[in-house]
């Protein structure tokens, strides 16, 4: 019986790979499962695997194999037991990272001695919208109509204000089980919109964790028959968009004198504003309008406790003279490998 099989330490590893398609909701994580011999305590003990890249638009039909390199393991909250979720990145058979593999370059940046020595910490706030299947209209909204204006929904409770809490709480629990540093959840300003936070997590682990948390959310919404959208502005008009505010600090910023280091880092970010914006998610121009707690996409502005700034420094950081800052520009559909490594590159390597 199945129980004996697990006792022989045969268990499954669910290989995840992020495709990061342009357009659409910007999220596309595929997975397939295989049985392996355990125990496995580190991704490096797992074999490489492959998939048909011609079915995902990533390889030509005549040479279609894409190779999966296991990079990070998590406990599988769906199969439980000894089963694992494995975050993989993708290579050609010749060992070259394929174009949609953004992890490879990020790992290179995080392994640079200057960056590694600074022990970069990230806290990422992932906002997302739950949509009713088939009609692609937010959960809890009347089909073809609108709910009452924003105001009563943020962090709310009640059948007329909070839509999808069963999904949100199941996701929270599953992420904790998986070993993700999920630090909280809350209802957002737009009804049907929610947020979860990952972090603080170190270096590339923050992105591995965020991708796996997104995957878990996709699996739970699948069971619930609800569609997950990471679109940065799912409903046009006077409704809040969805972002992925990214808190960041280095060792020097967290130590005495850190506020000076923070100000220098922000100055460097300002000089590369256009490059960062270009890498911070598709459709972000629909969200960064200068309204709804955002800065205008073409303007770089920082401030203390300013939610209308591109970069926000917390009151505590100013008062303590050290701490961290928040990059409020990334869109909900950003690739954390790109965003976190680019912040490290701009502030530590340029
Ligand atoms: C980011 O920083 C803000 C304060 O500036 C804090 O309220 C929030 O919890 C932090 N989020 C994460 C994910 O670290
Ligand atoms: C998760 O958080 C713990 C405690 O704050 C920290 O020690 C650990 O490094 C974090 N994990 C990762 C992968 O960053």
CSV table of C-alpha atoms and ligand atoms in Angstrom, one decimal:
chain,number,residue,atom,x,y,z
A,1,UNK,CA,0.0,0.0,0.0
A,2,UNK,CA,1.0,3.6,-0.3
A,3,UNK,CA,2.1,3.8,3.2
A,4,UNK,CA,4.8,1.1,2.7
A,5,UNK,CA,6.0,2.9,-0.4
A,6,UNK,CA,6.6,6.1,1.6
A,7,UNK,CA,8.3,4.0,4.3
A,8,UNK,CA,10.9,3.0,1.7
A,9,UNK,CA,11.6,6.6,1.3
A,10,UNK,CA,10.4,6.8,-2.3
A,11,UNK,CA,8.6,10.2,-2.5
A,12,UNK,CA,7.8,12.7,-5.1
A,13,UNK,CA,9.5,15.9,-6.0
A,14,UNK,CA,7.3,18.4,-7.8
A,15,UNK,CA,9.5,20.3,-10.1
A,16,UNK,CA,8.4,24.0,-10.6
A,17,UNK,CA,9.6,26.2,-13.3
A,18,UNK,CA,8.7,29.8,-13.9
A,19,UNK,CA,8.2,30.8,-17.5
A,20,UNK,CA,7.7,34.5,-17.0
A,21,UNK,CA,5.7,35.2,-20.1
A,22,UNK,CA,5.4,38.7,-21.3
A,23,UNK,CA,1.8,40.0,-21.3
A,24,UNK,CA,-1.2,38.4,-19.8
A,25,UNK,CA,-1.1,38.4,-16.0
A,26,UNK,CA,2.7,37.9,-16.2
A,27,UNK,CA,2.7,34.8,-14.2
A,28,UNK,CA,3.2,31.4,-15.7
A,29,UNK,CA,4.6,28.6,-13.5
A,30,UNK,CA,4.5,25.1,-14.8
A,31,UNK,CA,5.2,22.0,-12.8
A,32,UNK,CA,5.5,18.2,-13.1
A,33,UNK,CA,6.1,15.5,-10.6
A,34,UNK,CA,8.4,12.6,-10.4
A,35,UNK,CA,9.2,9.9,-7.8
A,36,UNK,CA,12.8,10.0,-6.4
A,37,UNK,CA,14.7,8.0,-3.8
A,38,UNK,CA,15.3,9.8,-0.5
A,39,UNK,CA,16.1,11.2,1.9
A,40,UNK,CA,16.7,14.5,0.1
A,41,UNK,CA,17.8,17.4,2.3
A,42,UNK,CA,19.2,19.7,-0.3
A,43,UNK,CA,18.4,20.6,-3.9
A,44,UNK,CA,21.8,19.5,-5.0
A,45,UNK,CA,20.9,15.9,-4.2
A,46,UNK,CA,18.2,15.9,-6.8
A,47,UNK,CA,18.8,14.9,-10.4
A,48,UNK,CA,18.4,17.3,-13.3
A,49,UNK,CA,15.3,16.7,-15.3
A,50,UNK,CA,13.8,18.0,-18.6
A,51,UNK,CA,10.6,19.0,-20.3
A,52,UNK,CA,9.4,19.7,-23.8
A,53,UNK,CA,10.2,23.4,-24.5
A,54,UNK,CA,8.3,23.4,-27.8
A,55,UNK,CA,5.1,23.0,-25.8
A,56,UNK,CA,5.9,26.2,-23.8
A,57,UNK,CA,7.2,28.3,-26.7
A,58,UNK,CA,10.7,28.1,-25.3
A,59,UNK,CA,12.4,25.8,-27.8
A,60,UNK,CA,12.1,24.8,-31.4
A,61,UNK,CA,10.4,21.5,-32.2
A,62,UNK,CA,13.5,19.9,-33.7
A,63,UNK,CA,15.6,20.5,-30.5
A,64,UNK,CA,12.9,20.8,-27.9
A,65,UNK,CA,14.5,19.6,-24.7
A,66,UNK,CA,14.9,22.1,-21.9
A,67,UNK,CA,16.9,21.0,-18.9
A,68,UNK,CA,15.6,21.7,-15.3
A,69,UNK,CA,18.3,22.3,-12.6
A,70,UNK,CA,16.9,21.9,-9.1
A,71,UNK,CA,17.7,25.0,-7.1
A,72,UNK,CA,15.7,25.2,-3.9
A,73,UNK,CA,13.4,22.7,-2.0
A,74,UNK,CA,10.3,23.3,0.1
A,75,UNK,CA,8.0,20.9,1.9
A,76,UNK,CA,5.0,20.1,-0.3
A,77,UNK,CA,1.8,21.3,1.5
A,78,UNK,CA,-0.4,19.4,-0.9
A,79,UNK,CA,1.1,15.9,-0.8
A,80,UNK,CA,2.7,16.4,2.6
A,81,UNK,CA,4.8,13.6,4.1
A,82,UNK,CA,8.3,13.6,2.7
A,83,UNK,CA,7.2,15.2,-0.6
A,84,UNK,CA,8.8,18.3,-1.9
A,85,UNK,CA,8.3,21.3,-4.1
A,86,UNK,CA,11.4,22.0,-6.0
A,87,UNK,CA,12.1,25.4,-7.6
A,88,UNK,CA,14.1,24.8,-10.8
A,89,UNK,CA,15.6,27.0,-13.5
A,90,UNK,CA,15.9,26.2,-17.1
A,91,UNK,CA,18.9,25.6,-19.5
A,92,UNK,CA,19.6,24.3,-23.0
A,93,UNK,CA,21.1,20.9,-23.2
A,94,UNK,CA,24.4,22.7,-23.7
A,95,UNK,CA,24.1,24.3,-20.3
A,96,UNK,CA,23.2,27.8,-21.4
A,97,UNK,CA,20.4,29.5,-19.4
A,98,UNK,CA,17.3,30.0,-21.7
A,99,UNK,CA,16.1,33.6,-22.2
A,100,UNK,CA,13.3,33.3,-19.6
A,101,UNK,CA,15.7,32.0,-16.9
A,102,UNK,CA,16.2,35.2,-14.9
A,103,UNK,CA,17.4,33.3,-11.9
A,104,UNK,CA,20.8,32.5,-13.4
A,105,UNK,CA,21.9,36.1,-13.7
A,106,UNK,CA,20.4,37.0,-10.3
A,107,UNK,CA,22.4,34.2,-8.6
A,108,UNK,CA,25.5,35.6,-10.3
A,109,UNK,CA,24.9,39.0,-8.8
A,110,UNK,CA,24.1,37.6,-5.3
A,111,UNK,CA,27.3,35.5,-5.4
A,112,UNK,CA,29.5,38.5,-6.2
A,113,UNK,CA,31.7,38.9,-3.0
A,114,UNK,CA,30.6,42.5,-2.4
A,115,UNK,CA,27.0,41.6,-2.5
A,116,UNK,CA,27.3,38.4,-0.5
A,117,UNK,CA,29.2,40.2,2.2
A,118,UNK,CA,26.4,42.8,2.6
A,119,UNK,CA,23.8,40.0,3.4
A,120,UNK,CA,21.0,41.7,1.4
A,121,UNK,CA,17.6,41.4,3.0
A,122,UNK,CA,14.3,41.6,1.2
A,123,UNK,CA,10.7,41.9,2.3
A,124,UNK,CA,8.2,41.7,-0.6
A,125,UNK,CA,4.5,42.6,-0.4
A,126,UNK,CA,2.7,40.6,-3.1
A,127,UNK,CA,-0.6,42.1,-4.0
A,128,UNK,CA,-3.0,40.1,-6.1
A,129,UNK,CA,-6.6,40.0,-7.3
A,130,UNK,CA,-9.0,37.1,-7.1
A,131,UNK,CA,-11.3,36.8,-10.2
A,132,UNK,CA,-14.5,34.9,-10.8
A,133,UNK,CA,-13.8,32.2,-13.3
A,134,UNK,CA,-15.1,32.6,-16.9
A,135,UNK,CA,-16.2,36.3,-16.4
A,136,UNK,CA,-12.8,37.5,-15.2
A,137,UNK,CA,-14.4,40.0,-12.9
A,138,UNK,CA,-13.3,40.4,-9.2
A,139,UNK,CA,-14.5,38.0,-6.6
A,140,UNK,CA,-17.5,39.5,-4.7
A,141,UNK,CA,-18.3,42.0,-7.4
A,142,UNK,CA,-21.8,41.9,-9.0
A,143,UNK,CA,-21.3,40.5,-12.5
A,144,UNK,CA,-21.5,43.4,-15.0
A,145,UNK,CA,-21.6,45.8,-12.1
A,146,UNK,CA,-19.5,47.5,-9.4
A,147,UNK,CA,-19.4,47.3,-5.6
A,148,UNK,CA,-19.6,50.4,-3.5
A,149,UNK,CA,-16.5,52.7,-3.7
A,150,UNK,CA,-13.2,51.9,-1.9
A,151,UNK,CA,-13.0,52.7,1.8
A,152,UNK,CA,-14.6,49.9,3.8
A,153,UNK,CA,-12.6,47.0,2.3
A,154,UNK,CA,-9.0,47.4,3.5
A,155,UNK,CA,-8.2,44.8,6.3
A,156,UNK,CA,-12.0,44.3,6.5
A,157,UNK,CA,-14.1,41.5,7.8
A,158,UNK,CA,-17.7,40.6,6.8
A,159,UNK,CA,-19.5,39.0,3.9
A,160,UNK,CA,-20.1,42.3,2.1
A,161,UNK,CA,-16.5,43.5,2.4
A,162,UNK,CA,-14.0,40.5,2.5
A,163,UNK,CA,-14.1,38.2,-0.5
A,164,UNK,CA,-12.0,35.0,-0.7
A,165,UNK,CA,-10.7,34.7,2.9
A,166,UNK,CA,-10.8,30.9,2.8
A,167,UNK,CA,-8.3,31.0,-0.1
A,168,UNK,CA,-6.1,33.6,1.6
A,169,UNK,CA,-6.0,31.7,4.9
A,170,UNK,CA,-5.4,28.3,3.2
A,171,UNK,CA,-2.5,29.9,1.3
A,172,UNK,CA,-1.0,31.4,4.5
A,173,UNK,CA,-1.1,28.1,6.2
A,174,UNK,CA,0.3,26.2,3.3
A,175,UNK,CA,3.2,28.7,2.9
A,176,UNK,CA,4.1,28.3,6.6
A,177,UNK,CA,4.0,24.5,6.2
A,178,UNK,CA,6.3,24.8,3.1
A,179,UNK,CA,8.9,26.7,5.1
A,180,UNK,CA,8.4,30.0,3.3
A,181,UNK,CA,9.1,33.1,5.4
A,182,UNK,CA,5.6,34.4,4.9
A,183,UNK,CA,5.2,37.3,7.4
A,184,UNK,CA,1.6,38.1,7.0
A,185,UNK,CA,-1.6,38.6,4.9
A,186,UNK,CA,-4.2,41.4,4.7
A,187,UNK,CA,-7.2,42.5,2.7
A,188,UNK,CA,-6.5,45.3,0.3
A,189,UNK,CA,-8.2,48.6,-0.6
A,190,UNK,CA,-9.9,47.3,-3.7
A,191,UNK,CA,-12.5,44.6,-2.9
A,192,UNK,CA,-11.3,41.1,-4.0
A,193,UNK,CA,-7.7,42.2,-3.7
A,194,UNK,CA,-5.4,40.8,-1.1
A,195,UNK,CA,-1.7,40.9,-0.1
A,196,UNK,CA,0.8,38.5,1.4
A,197,UNK,CA,4.3,39.4,2.6
A,198,UNK,CA,7.4,37.3,2.2
A,199,UNK,CA,10.5,38.2,4.2
A,200,UNK,CA,12.8,39.2,5.5
A,201,UNK,CA,14.7,36.7,3.4
A,202,UNK,CA,18.3,36.8,2.4
A,203,UNK,CA,19.5,37.3,-1.2
A,204,UNK,CA,18.1,35.0,-3.8
A,205,UNK,CA,16.1,33.0,-1.3
A,206,UNK,CA,13.6,35.9,-1.2
A,207,UNK,CA,12.8,35.3,-4.8
A,208,UNK,CA,12.7,31.5,-4.6
A,209,UNK,CA,10.3,31.9,-1.7
A,210,UNK,CA,8.1,34.4,-3.5
A,211,UNK,CA,7.8,32.3,-6.7
A,212,UNK,CA,6.9,29.2,-4.7
A,213,UNK,CA,4.4,31.2,-2.7
A,214,UNK,CA,2.8,32.4,-6.0
A,215,UNK,CA,2.7,28.8,-7.2
A,216,UNK,CA,1.0,27.6,-4.0
A,217,UNK,CA,-1.6,30.4,-4.4
A,218,UNK,CA,-2.2,29.3,-8.0
A,219,UNK,CA,-2.8,25.7,-6.8
A,220,UNK,CA,-5.2,26.8,-4.0
A,221,UNK,CA,-7.2,29.1,-6.3
A,222,UNK,CA,-7.3,26.2,-8.8
A,223,UNK,CA,-9.1,24.1,-6.1
A,224,UNK,CA,-11.4,26.9,-5.3
A,225,UNK,CA,-12.3,27.5,-8.9
A,226,UNK,CA,-11.2,31.1,-8.7
A,227,UNK,CA,-8.7,32.8,-11.0
A,228,UNK,CA,-5.5,34.4,-9.7
A,229,UNK,CA,-4.5,37.7,-11.4
A,230,UNK,CA,-1.2,39.5,-10.9
A,231,UNK,CA,-2.2,42.3,-13.3
A,232,UNK,CA,-1.0,45.6,-11.9
A,233,UNK,CA,-4.2,47.4,-12.7
A,234,UNK,CA,-7.0,44.8,-13.1
A,235,UNK,CA,-9.8,47.2,-13.1
A,236,UNK,CA,-9.3,50.6,-14.8
A,237,UNK,CA,-10.6,53.8,-13.1
A,238,UNK,CA,-10.9,54.7,-9.5
A,239,UNK,CA,-9.7,51.4,-8.2
A,240,UNK,CA,-6.3,50.6,-6.6
A,241,UNK,CA,-3.8,48.8,-8.7
A,242,UNK,CA,-1.6,45.9,-7.4
A,243,UNK,CA,2.1,46.2,-6.6
A,244,UNK,CA,4.9,44.4,-5.1
A,245,UNK,CA,6.5,46.9,-2.8
A,246,UNK,CA,10.1,45.6,-2.0
A,247,UNK,CA,11.8,46.4,1.3
A,248,UNK,CA,15.6,46.3,1.1
A,249,UNK,CA,18.5,46.6,3.4
A,250,UNK,CA,22.2,45.7,3.4
A,251,UNK,CA,24.4,45.0,6.5
A,252,UNK,CA,25.8,48.6,6.3
A,253,UNK,CA,22.3,50.1,6.3
A,254,UNK,CA,21.3,48.1,9.3
A,255,UNK,CA,24.4,49.2,11.3
A,256,UNK,CA,25.2,52.6,12.9
A,257,UNK,CA,25.6,55.2,10.2
A,258,UNK,CA,23.2,53.2,8.0
A,259,UNK,CA,21.0,56.2,7.1
A,260,UNK,CA,23.9,57.8,5.2
A,261,UNK,CA,24.4,54.5,3.3
A,262,UNK,CA,20.6,54.4,2.6
A,263,UNK,CA,20.6,58.0,1.1
A,264,UNK,CA,23.6,57.1,-1.1
A,265,UNK,CA,21.8,54.0,-2.3
A,266,UNK,CA,18.6,55.9,-3.1
A,267,UNK,CA,20.6,58.5,-5.1
A,268,UNK,CA,22.0,55.6,-7.2
A,269,UNK,CA,18.6,54.2,-7.8
A,270,UNK,CA,17.4,57.6,-8.9
A,271,UNK,CA,20.1,57.7,-11.6
A,272,UNK,CA,18.9,54.4,-13.0
A,273,UNK,CA,15.1,55.1,-12.7
A,274,UNK,CA,14.3,54.4,-16.3
A,275,UNK,CA,16.2,51.0,-16.4
A,276,UNK,CA,14.5,49.9,-13.2
A,277,UNK,CA,11.0,50.9,-14.4
A,278,UNK,CA,11.6,48.9,-17.6
A,279,UNK,CA,12.3,45.8,-15.5
A,280,UNK,CA,9.6,46.2,-12.9
A,281,UNK,CA,6.7,44.5,-14.6
A,282,UNK,CA,4.5,44.7,-17.7
A,283,UNK,CA,1.6,47.2,-17.7
A,284,UNK,CA,3.1,49.1,-14.7
A,285,UNK,CA,2.3,52.4,-16.5
A,286,UNK,CA,-1.4,51.7,-15.9
A,287,UNK,CA,-0.7,51.5,-12.2
A,288,UNK,CA,1.9,54.2,-11.5
A,289,UNK,CA,-0.2,57.2,-12.3
A,290,UNK,CA,0.6,59.4,-9.3
A,291,UNK,CA,-2.8,58.5,-7.8
A,292,UNK,CA,-3.9,55.7,-5.5
A,293,UNK,CA,-0.8,55.8,-3.3
A,294,UNK,CA,1.7,55.7,-6.2
A,295,UNK,CA,4.3,58.0,-7.7
A,296,UNK,CA,4.1,58.9,-11.4
A,297,UNK,CA,6.0,56.4,-13.5
A,298,UNK,CA,8.3,59.1,-15.1
A,299,UNK,CA,9.2,60.8,-11.8
A,300,UNK,CA,11.7,59.5,-9.3
A,301,UNK,CA,10.9,60.8,-5.8
A,302,UNK,CA,11.8,59.6,-2.3
A,303,UNK,CA,10.5,60.6,1.1
A,304,UNK,CA,10.0,59.7,4.7
A,305,UNK,CA,6.7,58.0,5.3
A,306,UNK,CA,5.5,59.1,1.8
A,307,UNK,CA,3.2,56.6,0.1
A,308,UNK,CA,3.2,58.8,-3.0
A,309,UNK,CA,7.0,58.4,-3.4
A,310,UNK,CA,8.9,55.9,-5.6
A,311,UNK,CA,11.1,55.1,-2.6
A,312,UNK,CA,9.7,55.4,1.0
A,313,UNK,CA,11.9,55.5,4.1
A,314,UNK,CA,10.1,54.6,7.3
A,315,UNK,CA,9.9,57.0,10.3
A,316,UNK,CA,11.8,54.4,12.4
A,317,UNK,CA,14.7,54.3,10.0
A,318,UNK,CA,15.0,58.1,10.0
A,319,UNK,CA,14.7,58.2,13.8
A,320,UNK,CA,17.2,55.2,14.4
A,321,UNK,CA,19.6,56.5,11.8
A,322,UNK,CA,19.7,53.0,10.3
A,323,UNK,CA,17.4,50.4,8.9
A,324,UNK,CA,15.9,49.8,5.4
A,325,UNK,CA,13.9,51.4,2.7
A,326,UNK,CA,11.0,50.4,0.5
A,327,UNK,CA,11.0,50.5,-3.3
A,328,UNK,CA,7.3,51.1,-4.2
A,329,UNK,CA,7.7,50.9,-7.9
A,330,UNK,CA,7.6,47.1,-8.7
A,331,UNK,CA,4.3,45.9,-10.2
A,332,UNK,CA,2.5,42.8,-8.8
A,333,UNK,CA,3.6,40.8,-11.9
A,334,UNK,CA,7.3,41.6,-11.6
A,335,UNK,CA,9.9,38.9,-11.6
A,336,UNK,CA,11.5,39.0,-8.1
A,337,UNK,CA,14.7,37.5,-9.5
A,338,UNK,CA,15.0,40.6,-11.8
A,339,UNK,CA,13.9,43.2,-9.2
A,340,UNK,CA,15.9,42.0,-6.2
A,341,UNK,CA,19.1,41.5,-8.1
A,342,UNK,CA,18.8,44.8,-9.9
A,343,UNK,CA,18.4,46.7,-6.6
A,344,UNK,CA,21.5,44.9,-5.3
A,345,UNK,CA,23.4,45.6,-8.5
A,346,UNK,CA,22.6,49.3,-8.6
A,347,UNK,CA,23.2,50.0,-5.0
A,348,UNK,CA,26.3,47.8,-4.4
A,349,UNK,CA,28.1,47.2,-7.7
A,350,UNK,CA,27.7,50.5,-9.7
B,1,LIG,C1,8.0,46.8,4.6
B,1,LIG,O1,8.2,47.9,5.3
B,1,LIG,C2,7.0,48.5,5.8
B,1,LIG,C3,7.3,49.7,6.6
B,1,LIG,O2,8.0,50.6,5.8
B,1,LIG,C4,6.3,47.5,6.8
B,1,LIG,O3,5.1,48.0,7.2
B,1,LIG,C5,6.1,46.2,6.0
B,1,LIG,O4,5.5,45.2,6.9
B,1,LIG,C6,7.3,45.7,5.4
B,1,LIG,N1,7.0,44.5,4.6
B,1,LIG,C7,7.8,43.5,4.5
B,1,LIG,C8,7.3,42.4,3.6
B,1,LIG,O5,8.9,43.4,5.0
B,2,LIG,C1,13.7,33.2,7.2
B,2,LIG,O1,13.6,34.0,8.5
B,2,LIG,C2,14.5,33.5,9.4
B,2,LIG,C3,14.2,34.2,10.7
B,2,LIG,O2,14.0,35.6,10.6
B,2,LIG,C4,15.9,33.7,9.0
B,2,LIG,O3,16.9,33.3,9.9
B,2,LIG,C5,16.2,33.0,7.7
B,2,LIG,O4,17.4,33.3,7.1
B,2,LIG,C6,15.1,33.4,6.6
B,2,LIG,N1,15.2,32.5,5.5
B,2,LIG,C7,15.7,32.8,4.4
B,2,LIG,C8,15.7,31.7,3.3
B,2,LIG,O5,16.1,33.9,4.1
